[in-house]
Coordinates of N, CA, C and O in Angstrom, one line a residue:
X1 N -61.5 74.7 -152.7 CA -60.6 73.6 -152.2 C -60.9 72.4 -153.0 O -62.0 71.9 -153.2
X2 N -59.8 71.9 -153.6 CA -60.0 70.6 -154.0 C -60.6 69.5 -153.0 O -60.7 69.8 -151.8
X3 N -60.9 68.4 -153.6 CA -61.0 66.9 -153.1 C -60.1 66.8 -151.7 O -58.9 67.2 -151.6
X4 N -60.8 66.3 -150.8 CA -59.9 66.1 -149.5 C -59.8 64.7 -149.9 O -60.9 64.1 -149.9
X5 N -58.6 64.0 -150.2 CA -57.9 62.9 -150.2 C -57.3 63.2 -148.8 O -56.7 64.2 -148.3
X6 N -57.7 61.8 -148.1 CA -57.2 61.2 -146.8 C -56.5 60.1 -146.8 O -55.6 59.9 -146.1
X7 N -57.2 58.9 -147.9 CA -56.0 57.9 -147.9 C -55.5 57.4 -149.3 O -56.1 57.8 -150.2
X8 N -54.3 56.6 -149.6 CA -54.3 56.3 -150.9 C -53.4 55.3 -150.8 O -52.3 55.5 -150.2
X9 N -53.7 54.1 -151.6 CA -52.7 52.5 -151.2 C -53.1 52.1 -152.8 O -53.8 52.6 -153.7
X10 N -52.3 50.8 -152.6 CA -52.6 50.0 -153.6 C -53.2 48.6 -153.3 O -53.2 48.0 -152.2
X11 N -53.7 48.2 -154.3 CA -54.9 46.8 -153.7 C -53.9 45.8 -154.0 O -53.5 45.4 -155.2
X12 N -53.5 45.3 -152.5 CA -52.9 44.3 -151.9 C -53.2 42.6 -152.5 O -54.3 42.0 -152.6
X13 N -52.3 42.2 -152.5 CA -53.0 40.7 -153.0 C -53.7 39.9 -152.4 O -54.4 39.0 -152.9
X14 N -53.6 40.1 -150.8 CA -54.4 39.3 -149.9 C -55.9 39.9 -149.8 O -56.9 39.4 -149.2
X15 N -55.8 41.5 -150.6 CA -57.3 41.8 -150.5 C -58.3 41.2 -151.4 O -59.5 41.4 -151.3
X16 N -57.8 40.4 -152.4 CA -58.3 39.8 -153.8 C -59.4 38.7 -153.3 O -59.1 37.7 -152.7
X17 N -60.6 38.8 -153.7 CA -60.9 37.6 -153.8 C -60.6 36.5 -154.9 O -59.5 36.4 -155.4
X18 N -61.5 35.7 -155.1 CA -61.3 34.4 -156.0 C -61.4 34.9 -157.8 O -60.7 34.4 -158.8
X19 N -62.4 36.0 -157.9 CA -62.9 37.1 -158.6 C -61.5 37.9 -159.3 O -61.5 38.3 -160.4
X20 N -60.8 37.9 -158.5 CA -59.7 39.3 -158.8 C -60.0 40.8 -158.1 O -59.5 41.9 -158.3
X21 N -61.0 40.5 -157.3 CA -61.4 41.6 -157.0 C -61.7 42.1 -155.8 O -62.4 41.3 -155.2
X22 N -61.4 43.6 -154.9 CA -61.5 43.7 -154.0 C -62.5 42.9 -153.0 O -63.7 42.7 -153.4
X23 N -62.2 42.4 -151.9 CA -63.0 41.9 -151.0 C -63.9 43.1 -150.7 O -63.7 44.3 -150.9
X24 N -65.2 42.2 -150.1 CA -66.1 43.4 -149.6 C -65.7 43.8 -148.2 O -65.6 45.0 -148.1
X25 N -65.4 43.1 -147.2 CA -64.6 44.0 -146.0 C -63.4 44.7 -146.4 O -63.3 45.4 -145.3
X26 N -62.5 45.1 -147.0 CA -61.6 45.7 -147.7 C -61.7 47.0 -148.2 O -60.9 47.9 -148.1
X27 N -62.9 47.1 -148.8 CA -63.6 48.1 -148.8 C -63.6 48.9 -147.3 O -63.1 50.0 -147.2
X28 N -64.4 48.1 -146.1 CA -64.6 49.1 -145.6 C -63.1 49.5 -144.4 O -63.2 50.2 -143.5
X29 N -61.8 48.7 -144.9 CA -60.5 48.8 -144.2 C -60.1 50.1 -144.7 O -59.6 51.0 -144.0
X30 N -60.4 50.1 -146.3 CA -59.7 51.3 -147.0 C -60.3 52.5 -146.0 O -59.7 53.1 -145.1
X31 N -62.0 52.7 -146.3 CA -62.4 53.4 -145.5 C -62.1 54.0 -143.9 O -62.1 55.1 -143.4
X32 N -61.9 52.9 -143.5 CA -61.5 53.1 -141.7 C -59.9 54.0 -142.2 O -59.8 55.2 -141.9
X33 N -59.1 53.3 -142.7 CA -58.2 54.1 -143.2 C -58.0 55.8 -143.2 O -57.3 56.7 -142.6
X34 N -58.9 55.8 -144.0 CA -59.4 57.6 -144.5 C -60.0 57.8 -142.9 O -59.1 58.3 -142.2
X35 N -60.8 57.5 -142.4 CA -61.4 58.1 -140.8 C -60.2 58.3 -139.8 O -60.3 59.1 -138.9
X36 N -59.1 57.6 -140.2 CA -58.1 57.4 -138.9 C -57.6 58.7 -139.2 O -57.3 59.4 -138.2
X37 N -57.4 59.1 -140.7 CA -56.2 60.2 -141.3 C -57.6 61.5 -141.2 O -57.2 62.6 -141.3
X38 N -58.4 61.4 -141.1 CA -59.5 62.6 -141.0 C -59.2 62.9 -139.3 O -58.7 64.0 -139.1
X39 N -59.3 62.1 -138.5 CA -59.0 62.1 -137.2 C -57.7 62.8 -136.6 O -57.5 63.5 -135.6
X40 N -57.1 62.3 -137.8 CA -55.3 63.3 -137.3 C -56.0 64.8 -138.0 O -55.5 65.7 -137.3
X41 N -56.5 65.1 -138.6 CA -56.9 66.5 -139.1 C -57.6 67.3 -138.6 O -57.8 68.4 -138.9
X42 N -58.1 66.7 -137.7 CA -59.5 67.1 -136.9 C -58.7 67.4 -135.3 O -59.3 67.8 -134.3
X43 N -57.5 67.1 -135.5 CA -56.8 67.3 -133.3 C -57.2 65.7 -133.1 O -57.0 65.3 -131.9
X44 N -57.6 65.0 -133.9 CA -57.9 63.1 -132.9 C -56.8 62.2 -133.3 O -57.1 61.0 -133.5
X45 N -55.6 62.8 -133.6 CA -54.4 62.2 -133.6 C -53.8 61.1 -132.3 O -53.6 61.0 -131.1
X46 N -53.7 60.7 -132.8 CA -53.0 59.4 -131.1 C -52.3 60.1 -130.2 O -52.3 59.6 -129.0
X47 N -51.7 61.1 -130.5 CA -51.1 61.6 -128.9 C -52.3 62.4 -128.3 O -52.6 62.6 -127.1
X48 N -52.8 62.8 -129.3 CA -54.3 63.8 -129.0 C -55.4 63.3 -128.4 O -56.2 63.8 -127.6
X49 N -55.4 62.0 -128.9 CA -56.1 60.9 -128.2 C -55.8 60.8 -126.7 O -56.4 61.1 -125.7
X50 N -54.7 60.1 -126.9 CA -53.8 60.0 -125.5 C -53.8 60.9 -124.2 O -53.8 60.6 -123.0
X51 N -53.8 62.0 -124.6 CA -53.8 63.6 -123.4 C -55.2 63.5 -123.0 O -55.6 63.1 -121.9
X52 N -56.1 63.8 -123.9 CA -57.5 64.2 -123.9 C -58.1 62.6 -123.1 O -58.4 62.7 -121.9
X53 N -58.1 61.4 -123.8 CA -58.5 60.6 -123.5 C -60.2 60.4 -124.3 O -61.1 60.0 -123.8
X54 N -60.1 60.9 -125.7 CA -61.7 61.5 -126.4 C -60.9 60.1 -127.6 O -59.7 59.7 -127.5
X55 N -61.7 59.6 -128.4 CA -61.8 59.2 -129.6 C -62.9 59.2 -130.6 O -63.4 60.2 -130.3
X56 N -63.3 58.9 -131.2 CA -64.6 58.6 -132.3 C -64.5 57.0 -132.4 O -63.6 56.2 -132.5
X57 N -66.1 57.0 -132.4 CA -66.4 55.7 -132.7 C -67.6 55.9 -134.1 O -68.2 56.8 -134.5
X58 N -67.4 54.7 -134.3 CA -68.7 54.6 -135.7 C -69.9 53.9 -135.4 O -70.2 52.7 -135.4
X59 N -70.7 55.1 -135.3 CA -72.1 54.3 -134.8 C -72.6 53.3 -135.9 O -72.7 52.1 -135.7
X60 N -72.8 53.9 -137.0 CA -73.3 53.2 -138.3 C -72.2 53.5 -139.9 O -71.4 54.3 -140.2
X61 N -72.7 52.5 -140.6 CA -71.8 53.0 -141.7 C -72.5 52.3 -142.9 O -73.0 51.2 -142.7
X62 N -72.7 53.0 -144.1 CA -73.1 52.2 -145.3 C -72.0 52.1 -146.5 O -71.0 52.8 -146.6
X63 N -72.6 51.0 -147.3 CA -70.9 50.7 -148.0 C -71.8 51.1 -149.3 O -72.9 50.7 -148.9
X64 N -71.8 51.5 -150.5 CA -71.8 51.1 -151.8 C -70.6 50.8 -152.4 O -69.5 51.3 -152.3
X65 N -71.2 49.6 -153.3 CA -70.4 49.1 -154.2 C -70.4 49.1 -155.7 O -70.9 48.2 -156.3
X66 N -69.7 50.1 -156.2 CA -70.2 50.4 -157.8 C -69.3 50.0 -158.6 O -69.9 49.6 -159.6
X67 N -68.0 49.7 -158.7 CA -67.1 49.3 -159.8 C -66.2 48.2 -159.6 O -66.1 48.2 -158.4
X68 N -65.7 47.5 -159.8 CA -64.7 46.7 -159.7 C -63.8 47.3 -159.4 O -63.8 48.4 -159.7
X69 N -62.6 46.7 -158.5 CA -61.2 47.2 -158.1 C -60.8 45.9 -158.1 O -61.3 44.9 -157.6
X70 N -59.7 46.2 -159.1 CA -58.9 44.6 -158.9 C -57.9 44.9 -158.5 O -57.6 46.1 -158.3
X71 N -56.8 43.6 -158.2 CA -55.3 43.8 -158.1 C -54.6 44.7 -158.6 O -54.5 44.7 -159.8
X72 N -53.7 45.6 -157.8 CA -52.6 46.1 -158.0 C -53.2 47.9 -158.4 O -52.5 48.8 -158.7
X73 N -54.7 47.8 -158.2 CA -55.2 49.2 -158.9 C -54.7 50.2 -157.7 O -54.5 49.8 -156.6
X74 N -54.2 52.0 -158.2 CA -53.9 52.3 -157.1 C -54.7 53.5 -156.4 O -54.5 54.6 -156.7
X75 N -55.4 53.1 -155.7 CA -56.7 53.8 -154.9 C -56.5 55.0 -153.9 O -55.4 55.1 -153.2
X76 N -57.5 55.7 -153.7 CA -57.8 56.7 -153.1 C -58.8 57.2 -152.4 O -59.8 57.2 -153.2
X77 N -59.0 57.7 -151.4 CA -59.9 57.9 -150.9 C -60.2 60.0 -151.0 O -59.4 60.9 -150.8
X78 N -61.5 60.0 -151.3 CA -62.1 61.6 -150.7 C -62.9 61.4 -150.0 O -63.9 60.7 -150.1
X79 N -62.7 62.3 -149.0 CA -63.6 62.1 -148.0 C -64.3 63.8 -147.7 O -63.5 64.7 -147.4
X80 N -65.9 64.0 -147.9 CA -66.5 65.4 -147.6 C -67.2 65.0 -146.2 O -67.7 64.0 -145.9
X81 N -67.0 66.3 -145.6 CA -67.8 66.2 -143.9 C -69.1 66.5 -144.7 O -69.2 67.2 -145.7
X82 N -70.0 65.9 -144.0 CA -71.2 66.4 -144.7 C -72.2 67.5 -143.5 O -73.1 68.3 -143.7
X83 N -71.5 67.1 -142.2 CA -72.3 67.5 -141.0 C -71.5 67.2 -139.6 O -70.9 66.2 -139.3
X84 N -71.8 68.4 -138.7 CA -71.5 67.8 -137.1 C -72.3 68.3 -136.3 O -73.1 69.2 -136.6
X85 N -72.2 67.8 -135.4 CA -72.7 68.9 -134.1 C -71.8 68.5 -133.0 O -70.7 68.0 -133.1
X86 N -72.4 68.8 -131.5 CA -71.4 69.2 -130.5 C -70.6 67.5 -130.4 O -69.4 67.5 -130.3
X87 N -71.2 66.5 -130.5 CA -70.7 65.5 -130.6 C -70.6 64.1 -131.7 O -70.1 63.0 -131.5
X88 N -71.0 64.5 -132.5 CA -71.2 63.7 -134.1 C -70.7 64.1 -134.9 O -70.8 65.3 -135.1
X89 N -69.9 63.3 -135.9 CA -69.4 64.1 -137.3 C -70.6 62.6 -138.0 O -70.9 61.5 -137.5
X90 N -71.0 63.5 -139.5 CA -71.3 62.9 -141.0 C -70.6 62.9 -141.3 O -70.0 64.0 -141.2
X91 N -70.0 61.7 -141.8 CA -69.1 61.9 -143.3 C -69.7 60.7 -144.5 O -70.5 59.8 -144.4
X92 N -68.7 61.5 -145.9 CA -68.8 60.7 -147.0 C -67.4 60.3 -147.8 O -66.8 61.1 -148.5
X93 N -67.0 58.8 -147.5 CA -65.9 58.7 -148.0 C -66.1 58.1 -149.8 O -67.0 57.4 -150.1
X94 N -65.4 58.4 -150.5 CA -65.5 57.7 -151.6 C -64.3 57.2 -152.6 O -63.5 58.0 -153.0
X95 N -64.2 56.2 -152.9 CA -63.0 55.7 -153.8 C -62.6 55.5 -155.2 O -63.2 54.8 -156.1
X96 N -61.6 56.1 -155.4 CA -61.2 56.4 -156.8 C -59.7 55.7 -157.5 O -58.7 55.2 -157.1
X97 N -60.1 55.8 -158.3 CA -58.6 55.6 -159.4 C -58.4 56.2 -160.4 O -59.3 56.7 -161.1
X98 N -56.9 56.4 -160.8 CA -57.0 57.2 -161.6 C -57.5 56.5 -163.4 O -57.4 55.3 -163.5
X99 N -57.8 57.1 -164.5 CA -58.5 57.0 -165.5 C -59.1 56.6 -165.6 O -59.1 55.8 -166.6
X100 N -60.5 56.8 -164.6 CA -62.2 56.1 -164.0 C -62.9 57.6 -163.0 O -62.8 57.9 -161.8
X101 N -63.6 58.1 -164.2 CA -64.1 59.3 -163.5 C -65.0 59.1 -162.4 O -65.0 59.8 -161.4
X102 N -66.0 57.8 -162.6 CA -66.8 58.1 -161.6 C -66.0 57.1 -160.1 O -64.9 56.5 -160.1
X103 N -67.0 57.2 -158.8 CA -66.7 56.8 -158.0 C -66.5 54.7 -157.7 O -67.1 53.7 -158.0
X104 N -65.9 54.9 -157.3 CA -65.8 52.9 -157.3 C -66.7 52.5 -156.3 O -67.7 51.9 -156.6
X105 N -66.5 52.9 -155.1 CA -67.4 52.4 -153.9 C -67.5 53.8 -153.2 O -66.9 54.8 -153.5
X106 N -68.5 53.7 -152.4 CA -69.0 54.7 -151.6 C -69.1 54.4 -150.0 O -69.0 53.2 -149.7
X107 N -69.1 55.2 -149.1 CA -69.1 55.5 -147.9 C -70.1 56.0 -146.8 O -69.1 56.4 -146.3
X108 N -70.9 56.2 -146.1 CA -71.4 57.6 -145.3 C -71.8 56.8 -144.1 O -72.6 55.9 -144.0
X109 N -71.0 57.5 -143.1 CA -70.7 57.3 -141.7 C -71.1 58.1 -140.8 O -70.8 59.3 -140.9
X110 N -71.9 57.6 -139.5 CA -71.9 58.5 -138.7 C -71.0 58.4 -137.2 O -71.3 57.4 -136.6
X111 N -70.4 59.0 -136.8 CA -69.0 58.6 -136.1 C -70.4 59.6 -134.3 O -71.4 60.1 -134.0
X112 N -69.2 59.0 -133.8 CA -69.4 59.6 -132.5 C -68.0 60.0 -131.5 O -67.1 59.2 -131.3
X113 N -68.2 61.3 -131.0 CA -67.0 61.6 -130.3 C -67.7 61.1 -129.0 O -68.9 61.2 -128.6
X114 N -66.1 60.4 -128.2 CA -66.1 59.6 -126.9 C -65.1 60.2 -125.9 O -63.9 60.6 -126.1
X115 N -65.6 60.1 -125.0 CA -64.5 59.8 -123.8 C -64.6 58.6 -123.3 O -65.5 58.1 -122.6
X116 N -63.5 58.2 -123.7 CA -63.1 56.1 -123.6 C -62.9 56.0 -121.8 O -63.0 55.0 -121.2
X117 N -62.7 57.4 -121.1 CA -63.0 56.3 -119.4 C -64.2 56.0 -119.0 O -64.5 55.5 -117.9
X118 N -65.1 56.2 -120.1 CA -66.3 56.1 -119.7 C -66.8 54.8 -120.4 O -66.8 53.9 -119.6
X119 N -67.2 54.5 -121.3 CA -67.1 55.4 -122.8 C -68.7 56.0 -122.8 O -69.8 55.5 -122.7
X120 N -68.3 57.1 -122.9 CA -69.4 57.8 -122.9 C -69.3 59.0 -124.1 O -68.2 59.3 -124.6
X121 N -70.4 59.6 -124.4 CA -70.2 60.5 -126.0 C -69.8 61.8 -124.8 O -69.7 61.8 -123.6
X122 N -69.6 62.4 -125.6 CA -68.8 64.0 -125.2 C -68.3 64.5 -126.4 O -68.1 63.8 -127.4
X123 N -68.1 66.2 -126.1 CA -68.4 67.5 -127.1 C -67.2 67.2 -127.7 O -66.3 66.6 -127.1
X124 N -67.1 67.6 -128.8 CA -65.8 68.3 -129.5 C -65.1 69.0 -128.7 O -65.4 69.4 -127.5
X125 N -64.0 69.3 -129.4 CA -63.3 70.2 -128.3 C -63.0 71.3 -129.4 O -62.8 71.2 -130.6
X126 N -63.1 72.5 -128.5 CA -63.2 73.4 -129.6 C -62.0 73.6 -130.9 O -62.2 74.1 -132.0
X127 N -61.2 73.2 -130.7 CA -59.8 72.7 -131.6 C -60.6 72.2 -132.3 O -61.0 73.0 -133.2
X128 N -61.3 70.8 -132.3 CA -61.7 70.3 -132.9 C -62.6 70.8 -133.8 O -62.6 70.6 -135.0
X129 N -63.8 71.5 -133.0 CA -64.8 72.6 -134.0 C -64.4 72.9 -135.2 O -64.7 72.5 -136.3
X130 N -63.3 74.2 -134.7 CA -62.2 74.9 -135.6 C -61.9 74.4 -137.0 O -62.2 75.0 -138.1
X131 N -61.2 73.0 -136.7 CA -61.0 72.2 -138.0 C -61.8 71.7 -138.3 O -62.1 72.0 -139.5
X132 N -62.8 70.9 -137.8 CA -64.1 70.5 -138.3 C -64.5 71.7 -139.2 O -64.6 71.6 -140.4
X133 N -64.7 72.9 -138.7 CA -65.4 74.0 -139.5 C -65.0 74.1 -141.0 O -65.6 74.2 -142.1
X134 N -63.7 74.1 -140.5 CA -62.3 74.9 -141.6 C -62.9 73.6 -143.0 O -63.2 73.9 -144.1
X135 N -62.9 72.6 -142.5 CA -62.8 71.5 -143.8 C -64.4 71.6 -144.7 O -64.6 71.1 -145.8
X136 N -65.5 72.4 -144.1 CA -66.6 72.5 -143.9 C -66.7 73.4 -145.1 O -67.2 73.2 -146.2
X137 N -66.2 74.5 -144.5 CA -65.7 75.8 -145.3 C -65.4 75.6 -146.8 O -65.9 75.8 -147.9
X138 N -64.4 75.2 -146.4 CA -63.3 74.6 -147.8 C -64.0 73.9 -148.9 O -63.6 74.0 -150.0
X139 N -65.1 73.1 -148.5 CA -66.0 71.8 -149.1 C -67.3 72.9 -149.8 O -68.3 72.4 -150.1
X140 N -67.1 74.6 -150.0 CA -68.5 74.5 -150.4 C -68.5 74.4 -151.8 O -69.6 74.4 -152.3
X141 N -67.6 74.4 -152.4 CA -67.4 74.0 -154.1 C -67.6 72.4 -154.5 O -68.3 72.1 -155.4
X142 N -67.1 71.4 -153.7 CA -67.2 70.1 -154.2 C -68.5 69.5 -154.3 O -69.2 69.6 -153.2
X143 N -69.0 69.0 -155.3 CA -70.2 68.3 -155.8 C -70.7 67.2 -154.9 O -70.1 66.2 -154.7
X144 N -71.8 67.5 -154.3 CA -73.0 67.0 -153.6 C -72.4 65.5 -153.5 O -71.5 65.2 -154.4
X145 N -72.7 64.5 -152.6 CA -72.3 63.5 -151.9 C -73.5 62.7 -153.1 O -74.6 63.2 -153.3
X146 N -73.3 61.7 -153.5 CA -74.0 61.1 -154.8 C -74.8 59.9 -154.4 O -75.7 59.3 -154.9
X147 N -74.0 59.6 -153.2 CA -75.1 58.1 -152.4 C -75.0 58.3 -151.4 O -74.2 57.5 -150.9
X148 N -75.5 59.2 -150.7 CA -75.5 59.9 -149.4 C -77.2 59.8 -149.5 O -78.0 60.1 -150.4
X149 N -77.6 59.1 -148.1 CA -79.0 59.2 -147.4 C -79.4 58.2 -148.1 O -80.6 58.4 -148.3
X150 N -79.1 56.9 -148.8 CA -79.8 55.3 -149.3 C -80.2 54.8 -148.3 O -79.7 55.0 -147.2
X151 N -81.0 54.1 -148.6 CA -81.6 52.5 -148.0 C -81.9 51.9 -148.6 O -82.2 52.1 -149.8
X152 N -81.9 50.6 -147.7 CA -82.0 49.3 -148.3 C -83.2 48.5 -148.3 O -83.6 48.4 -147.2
X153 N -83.9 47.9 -149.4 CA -85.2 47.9 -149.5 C -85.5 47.3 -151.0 O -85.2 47.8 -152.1
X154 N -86.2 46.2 -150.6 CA -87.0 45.6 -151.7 C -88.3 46.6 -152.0 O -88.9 47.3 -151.2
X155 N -88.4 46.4 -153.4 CA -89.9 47.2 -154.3 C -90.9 46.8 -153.1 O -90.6 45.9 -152.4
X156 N -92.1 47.4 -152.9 CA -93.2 47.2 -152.2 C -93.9 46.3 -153.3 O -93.7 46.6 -154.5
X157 N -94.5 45.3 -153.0 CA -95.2 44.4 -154.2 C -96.6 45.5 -154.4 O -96.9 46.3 -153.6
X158 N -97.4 45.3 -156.0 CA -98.2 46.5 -155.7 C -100.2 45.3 -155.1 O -101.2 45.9 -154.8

């Protein structure tokens, strides 16, 4: 399976800083972006939402920022599952353009599935497994997640 592309826009002028260049929250809008369109793929579409009454939330999220994106570039998102269980997805989103092999910014999130009357975590539903699996499956050819598992951290002085 190729690259799971989930989202893909162009950089808006109000995303610009003073720089020319993407804002740092902007980054992570693109991102939210790609989770909302992963979500429709996964059965957590808004009507699906709506019946069930389940959503995903994002416990944590890390941003790398590797390249410039300026105005008018037109961007894309891949996103690899990297992991779930009965109520967590990993993922790794990452941003691209075209004639720039490597990645621009980086992603890796850990989401949580909810039932919002509560809000409380709860299981996948097996629909949900299914596709979760399926994208899982599909991902065992694409190349290893490249800034997956960082922290943040000054040198230890010696």
């Amino acid at each position: 399976m190729p690259a799971l592309i989930t989202y893909r826009t162009p950089v808006q002028e109000d995303w610009v800083d003073y720089n020319g260049h993407l804002r740092d929250a902007f980054y992570l809008l693109i991102f939210s972006y790609a989770t909302d369109a992963l979500m429709e793929r996964i059965g957590l579409d808004a009507d699906s939402r709506g019946q069930s009454g389940n959503s995903l939330f994002t416990l944590e999220a890390h941003i790398n920022y590797l390249h410039e994106v300026k105005l008018g570039s037109e961007v894309w998102v891949q996103t690899q599952i990297i992991g779930f269980d009965r109520k967590r997805l990993h993922l790794y989103h990452s941003l691209h353009r075209a004639g720039f092999d490597k990645a621009l910014a980086a992603s890796e999130q850990m989401l949580l599935h909810v039932d919002l009357a509560g809000p409380k975590s709860a299981p996948f539903s097996e629909r949900s497994v299914g596709l979760l699996q399926g994208l899982v499956d599909g991902q065992q050819n694409v190349p290893p997640a490249e800034f997956l598992g960082r922290v943040i951290a000054l040198p230890t002085p010696n």
